[in-house]
Each structure stands twice: as C-alpha cells, then as structure tokens.
Amino acid sequence: MSLSVGDRAPEFSLPDQDKQVVSLADLRGAPVLVVFYPFAFSGICTGELCQLRDELAAYTDAGVRVLAISTDPVFSLKAFKAQENLEFPLLSDFWPHGEVAKAYGVFNEKAGMALRGTFLVDADGAIAFAEVNSPGDARQQSGWKDAVAQLAA
C-alpha cells in the first residue's frame, strides 16, 4: 500500500550517481519531489525524466528539490544522467534492493523494480501529493505542478 496525502514521508539515505549519500532528512525545511521510476534507459522512464529536466524550473523556482529514485546501480545512473544531461540527483535504491520503494509502497516484488510513484514531501516531511502509476503507464506531470503551486500558495 502506497502512502497518502498527510502521511509522514519515510526517511531515507541513498547514494546518488556519484556515490554521494543524499538523505531526505538533510533536505528538511524545503519541499522535495520524490520521483520513483522503474529503470534507467527504458523508453517511458527516459521520456518522463527528460520532461522533468526540460521543465525543472517549474519546481526549482518554487524552491522544490527534485530527487529521482530507481533500483538501478549507481554506475548505470551515472551513465544515464550523463547521456540525458539530467540536472537533478538520481538515487540508487539498489541495495538493500528496493527498500526505499518498499517503504513508499511502490516496489514491484515480482519484477524487482519501483513503480512510477511520485510524492511531493512538504518542508515538514509530510506527503502533500501522492500518485502511483503502473510500469507501462506514463505520468502526466501537470498534477505535480499543480501540487507544487498549491504548496507554494
């Protein structure tokens, strides 16, 4: 079961594409958009993250930090970030495999991957927006932007 609006966001510390640990707790005081995706280099995921890259100012201008999380190893994430010129951290939930995705209720046990879960965590650590899509179901990012606008209002 995934998280709902109002729930406390589970804390996590994960390595990014450069093996630098990023902790949700360290970002407290600012909203954070947490975007889970199945796999680096896959078609839908690449399209979603490139759209996020192209529209990143809609989030950063509102003071929102963006973190993308998959169960890929850091080496894949480093290559993916470089290839697509992504300007936000790609975090590896590789080991223990999918533990953070499990905590957010977006881990597909049979496939060993994260679902398309999107969570806007407010400055106090509560979920302000939550959406979970199936692996083949691309997300519409307009809902994320509306949630950011409401949070900023």
CSV table of C-alpha atoms in Angstrom, one decimal:
chain,number,residue,atom,x,y,z
A,1,MET,CA,0.0,0.0,0.0
A,2,SER,CA,1.5,3.3,-1.0
A,3,LEU,CA,1.5,6.5,1.0
A,4,SER,CA,-1.3,9.0,1.0
A,5,VAL,CA,-1.5,12.8,1.4
A,6,GLY,CA,-0.9,13.7,5.1
A,7,ASP,CA,1.2,10.6,5.8
A,8,ARG,CA,4.7,11.2,7.1
A,9,ALA,CA,7.3,10.6,4.4
A,10,PRO,CA,9.6,7.7,5.2
A,11,GLU,CA,13.2,8.9,5.8
A,12,PHE,CA,15.9,7.6,3.5
A,13,SER,CA,19.6,7.9,2.7
A,14,LEU,CA,20.7,6.7,-0.7
A,15,PRO,CA,23.7,7.1,-2.9
A,16,ASP,CA,23.4,9.3,-5.9
A,17,GLN,CA,25.0,8.6,-9.3
A,18,ASP,CA,28.4,9.9,-7.9
A,19,LYS,CA,28.1,7.6,-4.8
A,20,GLN,CA,27.3,10.7,-2.6
A,21,VAL,CA,24.7,9.9,0.0
A,22,VAL,CA,21.6,12.0,-0.1
A,23,SER,CA,19.2,12.0,2.9
A,24,LEU,CA,15.7,13.2,2.9
A,25,ALA,CA,16.2,14.5,6.5
A,26,ASP,CA,19.1,16.7,5.3
A,27,LEU,CA,16.6,18.5,2.9
A,28,ARG,CA,14.0,19.2,5.6
A,29,GLY,CA,12.9,22.8,5.5
A,30,ALA,CA,12.3,22.7,1.8
A,31,PRO,CA,9.8,20.7,-0.3
A,32,VAL,CA,11.1,17.7,-2.1
A,33,LEU,CA,9.6,16.0,-5.2
A,34,VAL,CA,10.5,12.3,-5.0
A,35,VAL,CA,10.1,10.5,-8.3
A,36,PHE,CA,10.4,6.7,-8.4
A,37,TYR,CA,10.9,5.2,-11.8
A,38,PRO,CA,11.4,1.6,-13.0
A,39,PHE,CA,14.7,1.6,-14.9
A,40,ALA,CA,17.3,4.0,-16.4
A,41,PHE,CA,17.5,3.9,-20.2
A,42,SER,CA,14.0,2.5,-20.6
A,43,GLY,CA,11.7,4.4,-23.1
A,44,ILE,CA,9.0,5.7,-20.8
A,45,CYS,CA,11.3,6.5,-17.9
A,46,THR,CA,13.7,8.4,-20.2
A,47,GLY,CA,10.8,10.4,-21.6
A,48,GLU,CA,9.5,11.2,-18.1
A,49,LEU,CA,12.9,12.3,-16.7
A,50,CYS,CA,13.7,14.3,-19.8
A,51,GLN,CA,10.4,16.1,-19.5
A,52,LEU,CA,11.2,16.8,-15.8
A,53,ARG,CA,14.7,18.0,-16.9
A,54,ASP,CA,13.1,20.3,-19.5
A,55,GLU,CA,10.6,21.7,-17.0
A,56,LEU,CA,12.8,21.7,-14.0
A,57,ALA,CA,12.5,25.4,-13.4
A,58,ALA,CA,8.8,25.0,-12.6
A,59,TYR,CA,10.0,23.1,-9.5
A,60,THR,CA,13.2,24.8,-8.6
A,61,ASP,CA,11.7,28.3,-9.0
A,62,ALA,CA,9.2,27.3,-6.3
A,63,GLY,CA,12.0,26.1,-4.0
A,64,VAL,CA,11.4,22.4,-4.6
A,65,ARG,CA,14.3,19.9,-4.7
A,66,VAL,CA,13.8,17.1,-7.2
A,67,LEU,CA,15.1,13.5,-6.5
A,68,ALA,CA,14.6,10.6,-8.9
A,69,ILE,CA,14.9,7.1,-7.4
A,70,SER,CA,15.3,3.7,-9.1
A,71,THR,CA,16.6,0.3,-8.2
A,72,ASP,CA,19.4,0.6,-10.7
A,73,PRO,CA,23.1,0.5,-9.5
A,74,VAL,CA,24.9,3.8,-9.3
A,75,PHE,CA,27.1,3.0,-12.3
A,76,SER,CA,24.0,2.8,-14.6
A,77,LEU,CA,22.6,6.0,-13.1
A,78,LYS,CA,25.9,7.9,-13.7
A,79,ALA,CA,25.8,6.9,-17.4
A,80,PHE,CA,22.1,7.7,-17.7
A,81,LYS,CA,22.5,11.1,-16.1
A,82,ALA,CA,25.4,12.0,-18.4
A,83,GLN,CA,23.6,10.7,-21.6
A,84,GLU,CA,20.4,12.6,-20.9
A,85,ASN,CA,22.0,15.7,-19.3
A,86,LEU,CA,19.8,15.4,-16.2
A,87,GLU,CA,20.3,18.2,-13.7
A,88,PHE,CA,18.9,16.5,-10.5
A,89,PRO,CA,20.2,13.7,-8.4
A,90,LEU,CA,19.5,10.1,-9.5
A,91,LEU,CA,19.4,7.9,-6.4
A,92,SER,CA,20.1,4.2,-6.3
A,93,ASP,CA,17.8,2.0,-4.2
A,94,PHE,CA,19.8,-1.0,-5.4
A,95,TRP,CA,20.8,-2.5,-2.1
A,96,PRO,CA,19.1,-3.5,0.1
A,97,HIS,CA,17.2,-3.9,-3.1
A,98,GLY,CA,14.1,-1.7,-3.2
A,99,GLU,CA,14.0,-0.9,0.5
A,100,VAL,CA,13.0,2.8,0.0
A,101,ALA,CA,10.5,1.9,-2.7
A,102,LYS,CA,9.0,-0.7,-0.3
A,103,ALA,CA,8.7,2.0,2.4
A,104,TYR,CA,6.8,4.2,0.0
A,105,GLY,CA,4.6,1.3,-1.1
A,106,VAL,CA,5.8,1.4,-4.8
A,107,PHE,CA,8.0,-1.7,-5.1
A,108,ASN,CA,7.0,-4.5,-7.5
A,109,GLU,CA,8.3,-7.6,-5.9
A,110,LYS,CA,7.9,-9.9,-8.9
A,111,ALA,CA,9.8,-7.6,-11.3
A,112,GLY,CA,12.3,-6.3,-8.7
A,113,MET,CA,11.7,-2.6,-9.6
A,114,ALA,CA,10.0,0.5,-8.4
A,115,LEU,CA,6.6,1.5,-9.8
A,116,ARG,CA,6.0,5.0,-11.2
A,117,GLY,CA,5.4,6.7,-7.8
A,118,THR,CA,5.5,10.4,-7.3
A,119,PHE,CA,5.5,12.1,-3.9
A,120,LEU,CA,5.7,15.8,-3.0
A,121,VAL,CA,7.1,16.0,0.5
A,122,ASP,CA,6.4,19.3,2.2
A,123,ALA,CA,9.0,21.2,4.2
A,124,ASP,CA,7.9,19.5,7.4
A,125,GLY,CA,8.2,16.0,6.0
A,126,ALA,CA,4.5,15.2,5.3
A,127,ILE,CA,3.2,13.9,1.9
A,128,ALA,CA,1.5,16.8,0.1
A,129,PHE,CA,0.9,14.9,-3.1
A,130,ALA,CA,0.9,11.2,-4.0
A,131,GLU,CA,0.4,9.4,-7.3
A,132,VAL,CA,1.3,5.9,-8.3
A,133,ASN,CA,1.2,4.7,-11.9
A,134,SER,CA,1.7,1.2,-13.3
A,135,PRO,CA,5.1,0.4,-15.0
A,136,GLY,CA,3.8,1.0,-18.6
A,137,ASP,CA,1.5,4.0,-17.7
A,138,ALA,CA,3.4,7.2,-18.3
A,139,ARG,CA,2.7,10.0,-15.8
A,140,GLN,CA,1.1,13.4,-16.6
A,141,GLN,CA,3.3,15.9,-14.8
A,142,SER,CA,0.6,18.6,-14.7
A,143,GLY,CA,-0.6,17.1,-11.4
A,144,TRP,CA,2.8,17.5,-9.9
A,145,LYS,CA,3.0,21.1,-11.0
A,146,ASP,CA,-0.5,21.9,-9.5
A,147,ALA,CA,0.6,20.3,-6.2
A,148,VAL,CA,3.7,22.5,-6.2
A,149,ALA,CA,1.7,25.6,-6.9
A,150,GLN,CA,-0.7,24.8,-4.1
A,151,LEU,CA,2.1,24.2,-1.7
A,152,ALA,CA,3.7,27.5,-2.6
A,153,ALA,CA,0.5,29.4,-2.2
